[in-house]
mmCIF file of C-alpha atoms and ligand atoms in Angstrom:
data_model
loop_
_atom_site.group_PDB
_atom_site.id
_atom_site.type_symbol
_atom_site.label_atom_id
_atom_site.label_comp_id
_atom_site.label_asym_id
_atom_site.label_seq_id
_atom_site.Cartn_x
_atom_site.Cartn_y
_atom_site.Cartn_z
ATOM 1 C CA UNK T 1 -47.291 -18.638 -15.753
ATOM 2 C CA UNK T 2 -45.186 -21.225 -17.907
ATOM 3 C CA UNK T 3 -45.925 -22.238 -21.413
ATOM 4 C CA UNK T 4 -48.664 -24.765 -21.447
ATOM 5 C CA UNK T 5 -47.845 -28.116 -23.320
ATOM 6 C CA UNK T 6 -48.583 -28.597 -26.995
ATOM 7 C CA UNK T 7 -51.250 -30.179 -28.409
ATOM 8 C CA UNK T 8 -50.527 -31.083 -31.869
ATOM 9 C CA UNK T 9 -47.613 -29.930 -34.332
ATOM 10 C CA UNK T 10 -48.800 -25.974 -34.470
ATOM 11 C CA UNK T 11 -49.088 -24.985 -31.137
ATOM 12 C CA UNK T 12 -45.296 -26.820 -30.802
ATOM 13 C CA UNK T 13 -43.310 -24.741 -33.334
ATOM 14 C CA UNK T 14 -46.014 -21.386 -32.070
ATOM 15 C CA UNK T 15 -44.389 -22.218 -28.215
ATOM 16 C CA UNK T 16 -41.534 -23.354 -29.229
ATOM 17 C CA UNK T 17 -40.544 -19.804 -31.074
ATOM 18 C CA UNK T 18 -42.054 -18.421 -27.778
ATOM 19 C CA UNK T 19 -39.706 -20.068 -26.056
ATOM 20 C CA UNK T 20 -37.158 -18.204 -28.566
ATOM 21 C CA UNK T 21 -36.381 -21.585 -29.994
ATOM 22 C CA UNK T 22 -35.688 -21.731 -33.649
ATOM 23 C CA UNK T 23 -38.803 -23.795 -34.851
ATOM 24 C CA UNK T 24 -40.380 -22.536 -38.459
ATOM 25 C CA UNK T 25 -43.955 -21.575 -37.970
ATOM 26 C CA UNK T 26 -45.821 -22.495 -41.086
ATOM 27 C CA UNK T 27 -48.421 -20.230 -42.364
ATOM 28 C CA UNK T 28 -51.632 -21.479 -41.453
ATOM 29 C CA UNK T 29 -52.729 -23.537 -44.847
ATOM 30 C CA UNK T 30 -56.301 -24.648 -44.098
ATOM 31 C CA UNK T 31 -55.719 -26.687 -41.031
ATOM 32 C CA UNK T 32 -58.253 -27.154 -38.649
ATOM 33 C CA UNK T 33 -58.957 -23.099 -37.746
ATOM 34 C CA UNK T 34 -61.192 -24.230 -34.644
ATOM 35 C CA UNK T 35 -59.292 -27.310 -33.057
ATOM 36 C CA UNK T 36 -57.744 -26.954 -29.988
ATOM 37 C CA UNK T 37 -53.757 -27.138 -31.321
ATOM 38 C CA UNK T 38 -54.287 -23.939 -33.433
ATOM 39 C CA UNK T 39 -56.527 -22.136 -30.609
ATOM 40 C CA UNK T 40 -54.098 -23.047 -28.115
ATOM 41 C CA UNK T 41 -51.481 -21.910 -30.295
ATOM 42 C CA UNK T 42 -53.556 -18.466 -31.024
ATOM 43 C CA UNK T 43 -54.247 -18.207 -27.371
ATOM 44 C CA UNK T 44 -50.425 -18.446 -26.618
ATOM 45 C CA UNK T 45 -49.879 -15.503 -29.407
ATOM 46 C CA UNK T 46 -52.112 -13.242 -27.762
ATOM 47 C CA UNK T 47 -51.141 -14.149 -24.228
ATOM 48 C CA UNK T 48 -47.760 -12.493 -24.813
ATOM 49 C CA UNK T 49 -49.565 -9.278 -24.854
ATOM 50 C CA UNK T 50 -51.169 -9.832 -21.620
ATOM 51 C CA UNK T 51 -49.136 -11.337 -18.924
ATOM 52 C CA UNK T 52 -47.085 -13.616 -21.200
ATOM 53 C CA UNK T 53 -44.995 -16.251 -19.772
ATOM 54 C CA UNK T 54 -42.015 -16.874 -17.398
ATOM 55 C CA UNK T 55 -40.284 -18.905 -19.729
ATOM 56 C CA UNK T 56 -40.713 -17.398 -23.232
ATOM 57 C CA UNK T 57 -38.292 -14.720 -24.721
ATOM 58 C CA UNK T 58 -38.377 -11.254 -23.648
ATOM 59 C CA UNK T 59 -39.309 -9.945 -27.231
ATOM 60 C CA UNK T 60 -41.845 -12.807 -28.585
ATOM 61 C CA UNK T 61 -44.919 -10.310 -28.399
ATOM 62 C CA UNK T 62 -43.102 -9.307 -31.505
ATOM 63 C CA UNK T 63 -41.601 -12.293 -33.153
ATOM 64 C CA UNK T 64 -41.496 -11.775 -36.857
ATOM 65 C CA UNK T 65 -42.566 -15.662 -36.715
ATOM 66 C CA UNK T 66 -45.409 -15.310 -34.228
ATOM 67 C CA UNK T 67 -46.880 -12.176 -35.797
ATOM 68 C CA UNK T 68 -46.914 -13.366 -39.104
ATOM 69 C CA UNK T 69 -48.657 -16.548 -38.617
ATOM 70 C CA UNK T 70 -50.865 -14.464 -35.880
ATOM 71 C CA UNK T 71 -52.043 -12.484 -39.361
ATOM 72 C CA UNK T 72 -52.603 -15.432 -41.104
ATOM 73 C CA UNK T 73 -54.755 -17.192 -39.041
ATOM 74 C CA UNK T 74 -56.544 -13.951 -37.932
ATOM 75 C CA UNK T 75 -57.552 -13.078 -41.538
ATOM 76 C CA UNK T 76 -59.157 -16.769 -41.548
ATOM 77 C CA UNK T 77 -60.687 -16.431 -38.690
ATOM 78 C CA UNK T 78 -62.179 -13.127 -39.405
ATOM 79 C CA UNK T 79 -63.585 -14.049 -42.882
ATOM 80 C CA UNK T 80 -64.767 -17.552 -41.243
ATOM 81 C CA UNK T 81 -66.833 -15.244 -38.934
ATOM 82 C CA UNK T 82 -67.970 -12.412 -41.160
ATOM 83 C CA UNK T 83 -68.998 -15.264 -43.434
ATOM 84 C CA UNK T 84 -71.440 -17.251 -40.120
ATOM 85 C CA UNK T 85 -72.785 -14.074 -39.372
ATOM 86 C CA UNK T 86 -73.700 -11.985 -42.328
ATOM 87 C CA UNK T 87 -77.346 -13.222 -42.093
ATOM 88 C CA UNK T 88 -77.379 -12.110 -38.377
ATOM 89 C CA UNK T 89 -76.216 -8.814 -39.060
ATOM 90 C CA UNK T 90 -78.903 -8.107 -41.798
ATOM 91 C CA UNK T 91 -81.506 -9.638 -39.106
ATOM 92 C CA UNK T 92 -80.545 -6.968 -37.445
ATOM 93 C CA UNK T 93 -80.774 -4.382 -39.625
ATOM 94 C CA UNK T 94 -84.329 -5.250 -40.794
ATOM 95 C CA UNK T 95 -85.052 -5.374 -37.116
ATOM 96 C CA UNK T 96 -85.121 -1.518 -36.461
ATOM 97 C CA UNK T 97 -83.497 1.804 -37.463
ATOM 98 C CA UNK T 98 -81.513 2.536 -34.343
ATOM 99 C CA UNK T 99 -78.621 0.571 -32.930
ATOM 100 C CA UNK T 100 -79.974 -0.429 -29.137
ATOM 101 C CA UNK T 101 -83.276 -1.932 -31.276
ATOM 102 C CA UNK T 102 -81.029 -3.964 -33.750
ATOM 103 C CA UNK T 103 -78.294 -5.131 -30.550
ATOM 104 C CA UNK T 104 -81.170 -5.946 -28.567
ATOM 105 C CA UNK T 105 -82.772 -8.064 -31.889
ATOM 106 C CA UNK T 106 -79.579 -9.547 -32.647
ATOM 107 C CA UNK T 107 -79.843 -11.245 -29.193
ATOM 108 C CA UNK T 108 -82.922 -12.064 -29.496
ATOM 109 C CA UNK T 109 -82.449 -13.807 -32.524
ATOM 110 C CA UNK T 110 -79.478 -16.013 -32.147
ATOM 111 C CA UNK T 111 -80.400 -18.856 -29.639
ATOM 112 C CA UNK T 112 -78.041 -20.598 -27.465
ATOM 113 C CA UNK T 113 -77.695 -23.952 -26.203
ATOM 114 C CA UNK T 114 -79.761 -24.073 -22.654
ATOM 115 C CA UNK T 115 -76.565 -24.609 -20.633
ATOM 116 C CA UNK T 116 -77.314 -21.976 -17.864
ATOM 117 C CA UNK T 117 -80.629 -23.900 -17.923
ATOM 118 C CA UNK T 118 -79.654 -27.187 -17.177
ATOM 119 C CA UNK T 119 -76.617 -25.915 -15.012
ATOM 120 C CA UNK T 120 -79.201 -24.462 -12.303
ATOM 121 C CA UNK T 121 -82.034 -27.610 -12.756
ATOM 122 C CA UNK T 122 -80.062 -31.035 -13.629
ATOM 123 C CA UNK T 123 -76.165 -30.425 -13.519
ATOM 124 C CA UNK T 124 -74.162 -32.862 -11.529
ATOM 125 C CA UNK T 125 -71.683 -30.998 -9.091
ATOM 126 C CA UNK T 126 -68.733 -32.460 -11.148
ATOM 127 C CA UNK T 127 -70.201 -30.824 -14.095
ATOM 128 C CA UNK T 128 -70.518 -27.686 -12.772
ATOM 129 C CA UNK T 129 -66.768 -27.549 -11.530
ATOM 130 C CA UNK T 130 -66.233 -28.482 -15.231
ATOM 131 C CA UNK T 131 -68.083 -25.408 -16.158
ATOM 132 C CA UNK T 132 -66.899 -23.146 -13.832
ATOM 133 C CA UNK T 133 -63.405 -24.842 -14.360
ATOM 134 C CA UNK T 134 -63.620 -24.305 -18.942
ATOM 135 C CA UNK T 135 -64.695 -20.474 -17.671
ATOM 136 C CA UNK T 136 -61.960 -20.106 -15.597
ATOM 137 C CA UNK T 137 -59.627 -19.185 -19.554
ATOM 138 C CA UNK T 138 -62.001 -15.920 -19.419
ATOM 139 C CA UNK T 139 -63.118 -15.035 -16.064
ATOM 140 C CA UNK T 140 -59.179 -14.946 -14.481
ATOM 141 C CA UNK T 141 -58.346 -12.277 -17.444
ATOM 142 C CA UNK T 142 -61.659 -10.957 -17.110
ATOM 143 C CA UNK T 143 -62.325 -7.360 -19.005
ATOM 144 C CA UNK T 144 -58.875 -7.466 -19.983
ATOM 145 C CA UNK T 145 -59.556 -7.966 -23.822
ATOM 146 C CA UNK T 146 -62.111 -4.885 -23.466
ATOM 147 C CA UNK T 147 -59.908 -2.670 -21.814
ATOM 148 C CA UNK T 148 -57.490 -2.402 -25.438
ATOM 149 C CA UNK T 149 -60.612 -0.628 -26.796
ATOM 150 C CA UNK T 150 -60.264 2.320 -24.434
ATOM 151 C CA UNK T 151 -57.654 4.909 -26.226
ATOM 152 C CA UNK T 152 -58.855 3.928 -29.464
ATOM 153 C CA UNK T 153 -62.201 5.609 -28.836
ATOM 154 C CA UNK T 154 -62.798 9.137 -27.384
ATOM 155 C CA UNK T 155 -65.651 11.215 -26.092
ATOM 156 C CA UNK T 156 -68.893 9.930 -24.248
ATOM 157 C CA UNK T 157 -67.688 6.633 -25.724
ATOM 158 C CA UNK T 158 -64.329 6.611 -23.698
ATOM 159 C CA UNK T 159 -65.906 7.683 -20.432
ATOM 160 C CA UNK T 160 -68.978 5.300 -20.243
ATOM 161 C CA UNK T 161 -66.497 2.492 -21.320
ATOM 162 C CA UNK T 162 -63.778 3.677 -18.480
ATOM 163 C CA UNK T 163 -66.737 3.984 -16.359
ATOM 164 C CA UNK T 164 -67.490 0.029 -16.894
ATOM 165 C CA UNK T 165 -63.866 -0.948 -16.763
ATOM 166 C CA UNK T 166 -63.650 0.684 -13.716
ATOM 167 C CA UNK T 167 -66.391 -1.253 -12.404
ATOM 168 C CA UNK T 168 -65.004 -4.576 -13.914
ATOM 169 C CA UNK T 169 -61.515 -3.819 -11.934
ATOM 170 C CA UNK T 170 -62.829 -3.434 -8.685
ATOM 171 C CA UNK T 171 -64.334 -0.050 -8.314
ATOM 172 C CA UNK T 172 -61.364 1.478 -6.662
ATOM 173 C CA UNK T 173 -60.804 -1.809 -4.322
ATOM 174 C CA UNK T 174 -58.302 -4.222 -5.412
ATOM 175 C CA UNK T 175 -60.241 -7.166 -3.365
ATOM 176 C CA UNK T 176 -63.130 -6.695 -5.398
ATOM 177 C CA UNK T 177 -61.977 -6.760 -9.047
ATOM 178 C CA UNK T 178 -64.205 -9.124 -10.839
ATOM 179 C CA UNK T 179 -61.113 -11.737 -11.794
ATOM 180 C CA UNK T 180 -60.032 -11.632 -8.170
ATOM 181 C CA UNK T 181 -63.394 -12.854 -7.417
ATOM 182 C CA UNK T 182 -63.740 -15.412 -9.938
ATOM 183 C CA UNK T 183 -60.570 -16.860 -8.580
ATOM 184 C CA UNK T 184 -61.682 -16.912 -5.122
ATOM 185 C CA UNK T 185 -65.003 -18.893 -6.482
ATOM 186 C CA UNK T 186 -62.693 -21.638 -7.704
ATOM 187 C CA UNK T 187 -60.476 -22.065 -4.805
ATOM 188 C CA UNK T 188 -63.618 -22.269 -2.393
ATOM 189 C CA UNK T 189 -64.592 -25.185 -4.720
ATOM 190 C CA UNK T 190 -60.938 -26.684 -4.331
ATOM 191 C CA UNK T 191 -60.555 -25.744 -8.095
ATOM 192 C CA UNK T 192 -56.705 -24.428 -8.971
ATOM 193 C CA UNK T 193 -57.179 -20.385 -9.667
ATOM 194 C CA UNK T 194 -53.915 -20.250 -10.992
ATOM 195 C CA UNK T 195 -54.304 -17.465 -13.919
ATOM 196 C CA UNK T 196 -54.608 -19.603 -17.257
ATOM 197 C CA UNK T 197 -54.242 -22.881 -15.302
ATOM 198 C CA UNK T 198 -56.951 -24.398 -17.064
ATOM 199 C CA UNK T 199 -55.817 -23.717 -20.742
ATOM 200 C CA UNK T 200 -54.083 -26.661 -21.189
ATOM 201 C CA UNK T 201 -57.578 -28.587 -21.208
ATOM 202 C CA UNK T 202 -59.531 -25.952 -22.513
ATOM 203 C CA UNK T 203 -62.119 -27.498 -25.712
ATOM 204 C CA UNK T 204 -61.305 -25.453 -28.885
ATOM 205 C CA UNK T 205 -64.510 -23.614 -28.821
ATOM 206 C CA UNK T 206 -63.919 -22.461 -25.585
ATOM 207 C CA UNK T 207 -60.433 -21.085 -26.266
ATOM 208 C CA UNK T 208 -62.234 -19.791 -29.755
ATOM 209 C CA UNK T 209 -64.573 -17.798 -28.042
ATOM 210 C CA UNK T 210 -61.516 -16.214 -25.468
ATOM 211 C CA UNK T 211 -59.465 -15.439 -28.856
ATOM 212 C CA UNK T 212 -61.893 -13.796 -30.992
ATOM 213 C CA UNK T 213 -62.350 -11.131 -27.746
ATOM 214 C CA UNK T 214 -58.502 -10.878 -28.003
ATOM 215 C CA UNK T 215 -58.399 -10.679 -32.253
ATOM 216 C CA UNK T 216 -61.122 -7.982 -31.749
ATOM 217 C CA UNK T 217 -59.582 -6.194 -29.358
ATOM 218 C CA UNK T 218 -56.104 -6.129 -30.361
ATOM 219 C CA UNK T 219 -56.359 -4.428 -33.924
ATOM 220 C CA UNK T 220 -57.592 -0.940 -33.850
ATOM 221 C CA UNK T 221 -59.639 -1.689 -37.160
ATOM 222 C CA UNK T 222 -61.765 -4.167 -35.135
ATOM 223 C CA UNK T 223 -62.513 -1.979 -32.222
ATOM 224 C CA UNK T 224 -66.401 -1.230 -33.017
ATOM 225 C CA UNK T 225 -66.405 -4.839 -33.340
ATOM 226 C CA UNK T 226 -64.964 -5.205 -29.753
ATOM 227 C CA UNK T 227 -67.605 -3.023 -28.343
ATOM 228 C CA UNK T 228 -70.347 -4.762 -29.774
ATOM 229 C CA UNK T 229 -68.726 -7.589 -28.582
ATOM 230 C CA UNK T 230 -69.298 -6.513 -25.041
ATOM 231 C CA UNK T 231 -72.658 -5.246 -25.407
ATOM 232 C CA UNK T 232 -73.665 -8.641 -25.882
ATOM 233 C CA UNK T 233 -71.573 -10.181 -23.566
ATOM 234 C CA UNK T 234 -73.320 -7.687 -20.766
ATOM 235 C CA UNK T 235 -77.043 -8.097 -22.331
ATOM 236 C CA UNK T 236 -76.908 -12.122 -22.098
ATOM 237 C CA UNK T 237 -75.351 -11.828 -18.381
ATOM 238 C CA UNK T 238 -77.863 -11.331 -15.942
ATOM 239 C CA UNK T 239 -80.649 -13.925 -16.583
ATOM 240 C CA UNK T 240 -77.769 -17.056 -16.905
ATOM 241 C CA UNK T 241 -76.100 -15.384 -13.789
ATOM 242 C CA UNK T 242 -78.956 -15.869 -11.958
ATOM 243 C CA UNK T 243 -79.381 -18.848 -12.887
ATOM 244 C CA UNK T 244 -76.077 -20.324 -12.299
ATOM 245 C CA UNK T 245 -75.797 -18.976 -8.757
ATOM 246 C CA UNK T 246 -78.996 -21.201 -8.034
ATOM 247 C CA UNK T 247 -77.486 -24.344 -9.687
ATOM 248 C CA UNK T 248 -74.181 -23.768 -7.428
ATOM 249 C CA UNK T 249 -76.443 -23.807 -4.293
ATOM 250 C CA UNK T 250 -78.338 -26.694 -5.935
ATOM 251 C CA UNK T 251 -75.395 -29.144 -6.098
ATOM 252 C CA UNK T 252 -74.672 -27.559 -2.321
ATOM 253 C CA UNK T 253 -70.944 -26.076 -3.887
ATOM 254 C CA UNK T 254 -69.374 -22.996 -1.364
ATOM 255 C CA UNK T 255 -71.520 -19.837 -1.338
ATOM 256 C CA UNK T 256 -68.232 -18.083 -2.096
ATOM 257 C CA UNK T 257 -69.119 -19.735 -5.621
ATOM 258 C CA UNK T 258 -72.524 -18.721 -6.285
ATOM 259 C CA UNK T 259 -71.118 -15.126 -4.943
ATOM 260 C CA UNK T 260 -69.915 -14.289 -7.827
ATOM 261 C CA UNK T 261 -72.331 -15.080 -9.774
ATOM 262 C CA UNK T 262 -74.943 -13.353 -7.738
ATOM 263 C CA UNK T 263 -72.757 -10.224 -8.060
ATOM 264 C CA UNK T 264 -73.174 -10.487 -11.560
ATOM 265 C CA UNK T 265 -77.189 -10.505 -11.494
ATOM 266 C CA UNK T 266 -76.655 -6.749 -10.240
ATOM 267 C CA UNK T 267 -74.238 -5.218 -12.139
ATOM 268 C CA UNK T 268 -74.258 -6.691 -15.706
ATOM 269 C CA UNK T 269 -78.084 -5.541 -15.404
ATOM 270 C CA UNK T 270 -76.534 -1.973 -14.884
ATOM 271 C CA UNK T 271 -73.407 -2.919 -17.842
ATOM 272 C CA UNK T 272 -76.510 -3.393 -20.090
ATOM 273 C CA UNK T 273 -77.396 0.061 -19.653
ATOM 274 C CA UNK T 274 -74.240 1.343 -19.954
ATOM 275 C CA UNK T 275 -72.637 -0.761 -22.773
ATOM 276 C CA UNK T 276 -75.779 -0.318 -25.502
ATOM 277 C CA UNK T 277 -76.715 3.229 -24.872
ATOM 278 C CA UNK T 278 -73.761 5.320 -23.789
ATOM 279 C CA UNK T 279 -71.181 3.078 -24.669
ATOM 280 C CA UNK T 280 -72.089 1.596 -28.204
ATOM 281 C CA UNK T 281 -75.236 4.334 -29.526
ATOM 282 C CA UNK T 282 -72.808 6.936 -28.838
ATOM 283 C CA UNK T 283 -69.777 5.294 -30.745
ATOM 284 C CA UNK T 284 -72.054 5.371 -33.830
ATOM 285 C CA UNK T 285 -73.051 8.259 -33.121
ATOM 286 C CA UNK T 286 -69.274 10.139 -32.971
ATOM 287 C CA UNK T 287 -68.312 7.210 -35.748
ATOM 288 C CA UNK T 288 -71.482 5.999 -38.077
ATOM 289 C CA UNK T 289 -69.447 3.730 -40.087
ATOM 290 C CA UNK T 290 -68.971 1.623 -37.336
ATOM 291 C CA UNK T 291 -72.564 0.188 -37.264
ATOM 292 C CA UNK T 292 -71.601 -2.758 -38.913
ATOM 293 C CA UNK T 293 -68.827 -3.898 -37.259
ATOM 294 C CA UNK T 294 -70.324 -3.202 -33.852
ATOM 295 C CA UNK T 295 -73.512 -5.882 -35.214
ATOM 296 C CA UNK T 296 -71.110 -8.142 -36.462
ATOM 297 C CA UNK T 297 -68.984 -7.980 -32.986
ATOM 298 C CA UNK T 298 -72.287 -8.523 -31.124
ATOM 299 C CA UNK T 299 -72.905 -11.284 -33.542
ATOM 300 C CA UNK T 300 -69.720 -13.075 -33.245
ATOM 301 C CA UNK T 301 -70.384 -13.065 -29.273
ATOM 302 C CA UNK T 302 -73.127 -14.868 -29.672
ATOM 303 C CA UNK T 303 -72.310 -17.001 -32.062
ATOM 304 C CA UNK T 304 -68.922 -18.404 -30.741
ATOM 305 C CA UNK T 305 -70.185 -18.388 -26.939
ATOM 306 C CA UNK T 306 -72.674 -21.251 -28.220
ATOM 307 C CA UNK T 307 -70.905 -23.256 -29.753
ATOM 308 C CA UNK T 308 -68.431 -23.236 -26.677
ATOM 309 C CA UNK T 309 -71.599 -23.709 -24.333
ATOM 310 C CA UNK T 310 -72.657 -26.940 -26.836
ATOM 311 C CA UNK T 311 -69.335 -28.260 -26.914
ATOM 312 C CA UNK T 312 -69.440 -28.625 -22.965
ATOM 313 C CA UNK T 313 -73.260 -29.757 -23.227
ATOM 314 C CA UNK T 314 -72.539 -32.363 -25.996
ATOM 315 C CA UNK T 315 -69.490 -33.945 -24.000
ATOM 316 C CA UNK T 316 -72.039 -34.517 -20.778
ATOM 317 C CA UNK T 317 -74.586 -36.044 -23.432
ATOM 318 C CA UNK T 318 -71.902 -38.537 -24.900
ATOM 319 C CA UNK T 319 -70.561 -38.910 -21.154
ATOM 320 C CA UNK T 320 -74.168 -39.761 -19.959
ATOM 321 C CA UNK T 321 -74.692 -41.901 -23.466
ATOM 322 C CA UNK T 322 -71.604 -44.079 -22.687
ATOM 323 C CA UNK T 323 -72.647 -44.216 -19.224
ATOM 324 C CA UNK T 324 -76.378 -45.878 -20.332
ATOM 325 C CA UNK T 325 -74.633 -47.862 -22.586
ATOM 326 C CA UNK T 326 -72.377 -49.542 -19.928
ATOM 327 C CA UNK T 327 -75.450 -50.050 -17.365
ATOM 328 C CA UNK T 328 -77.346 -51.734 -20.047
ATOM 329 C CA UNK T 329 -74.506 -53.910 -20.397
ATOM 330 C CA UNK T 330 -74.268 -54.376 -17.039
ATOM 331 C CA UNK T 331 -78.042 -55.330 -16.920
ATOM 332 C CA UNK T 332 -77.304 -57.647 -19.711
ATOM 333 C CA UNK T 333 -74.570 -59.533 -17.924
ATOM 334 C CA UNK T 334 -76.329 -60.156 -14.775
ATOM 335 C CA UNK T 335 -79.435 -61.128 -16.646
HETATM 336 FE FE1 FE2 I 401 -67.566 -8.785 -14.300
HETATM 337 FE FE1 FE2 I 402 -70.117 -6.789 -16.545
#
């Protein structure tokens, strides 16, 4: 993969000290935190500890630069978020006296906008390859953010979360790791499944909601956080699953694109399981100061996978507004 393009003046001095170039990377000094030039620009950061780039330096997961500014904008982040979802947390809290009660009341508790909803009833084909497209910055790294967590916890903990993982990555056959799959869902709809092809267009909240999994799971100090991240990734799977397979068939896309879906409906059903009882209770358990941070994970989840899910939902409404606006002009001209 190559550097994406810039889009606006932080993600070009972030890439362009990527690119070992000598550009200053200002601290982050209140500029817009969620935009897409800062998230791309966060997104880039964190890429180099994934797959990172063809054409960036050799040693720019650790440029003094990058990592500095990554800390910055990290700490703002963080505080923005622990901030939005202090009330959730306490929610929580009130909501029961064990951890699986106050997860499972967490999601209950923070709605979401109805896009799996009006993906399976009312979606146009176009904008579900848009949706499957804006997914494509998560589902082509898919688990990977998770899989940090894994030596920094130990015990029941470590094996229910390899156990998962392993399950994630294919269950011992390469052809079926879950990315693999995604990818072969967007090619059957003629979509590119280029890993991180689609980052370059990517809405802010979208790449938000991809870099918190990668701020959480990156620093050690976060990783209860990261695992409560997951649990409610895996507990809000299987019912939109479901219904996003059937809005795939509904706009008659490949079955190869509703597969994955469907493959979803079964096993995030059994991830549930897995990722609030033997993967988060007994985290506490080994770890009880971790309560918090696993609620505020699980809150953060929610939270930012919204407001990515509303910023797709509100570009259809304008979309669909303009295109009202231009019939009834339309109607007024030939009247
Ligand atoms: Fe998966
Ligand atoms: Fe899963």
């Amino acid at each position: 993969m190559l550097l994406p393009a810039s889009r606006g003046p932080v993600s070009a001095a972030v890439i362009d000290a990527a690119r070992g170039g000598d550009a200053t990377v200002p601290p982050h000094d209140g500029d817009d935190l969620h935009g897409a030039d800062t998230q791309l620009a966060l997104w880039v950061v964190y890429e180099l500890s994934y797959r990172g780039f063809d054409d960036a330096a050799d040693d720019a997961e650790w440029d003094l630069r990058l990592v500095a500014w990554r800390r910055g904008v990290e700490t703002a982040i963080e505080a923005g978020l622990r901030r939005r979802t202090a009330d959730d947390v306490a929610v929580a809290r009130e909501a029961s006296d064990d951890l699986v009660g106050q997860l499972r009341a967490l999601v209950a508790h923070v709605d979401g906008p109805p896009l799996a909803r009006f993906l399976q009833r009312s979606a146009t084909r176009d904008q579900v390859l848009e949706f499957l497209t804006e997914r494509s910055v998560y589902h082509l790294k898919e688990s990977d953010p998770h899989a940090f967590v894994l030596p920094r916890v130990d015990g029941p903990a470590k094996v229910a979360l390899a156990e998962l993982l392993y399950d994630e990555y294919g269950g011992g056959r390469p052809e079926r790791l879950h990315s693999l799959l995604y990818a072969d869902a967007l090619r059957s709809c003629g979509i590119d499944a280029t890993y991180g092809a689609h980052v370059a267009n990517a809405s802010g909240p979208t790449l938000l909601s991809n870099n918190v999994m990668s701020l959480l799971g990156l620093q050690r100090r976060l990783h209860g956080a990261s695992l409560g991240h997951l649990a409610a990734f895996e507990t809000t799977s299987t019912d939109p699953c479901r219904r996003i397979a059937a809005g795939i068939e509904r706009v008659g896309l490949p079955e190869a694109a509703a597969a994955y879906f469907h493959e979803h409906v079964e096993a995030d059903a059994v991830h549930e399981q897995v990722v609030l009882t033997d993967i988060c209770a007994n985290a506490v358990d080994a770890d009880p100061s971790l309560r918090d941070d696993v609620l505020f994970g699980a809150a953060v989840c929610l939270r930012v996978d919204a407001d990515a899910g509303a910023a797709l939902m509100d570009r259809w409404t304008s979309e669909a507004a303009v295109a009202a606006h231009d019939s009834a002009d339309d109607l007024v001209r030939s009247a």
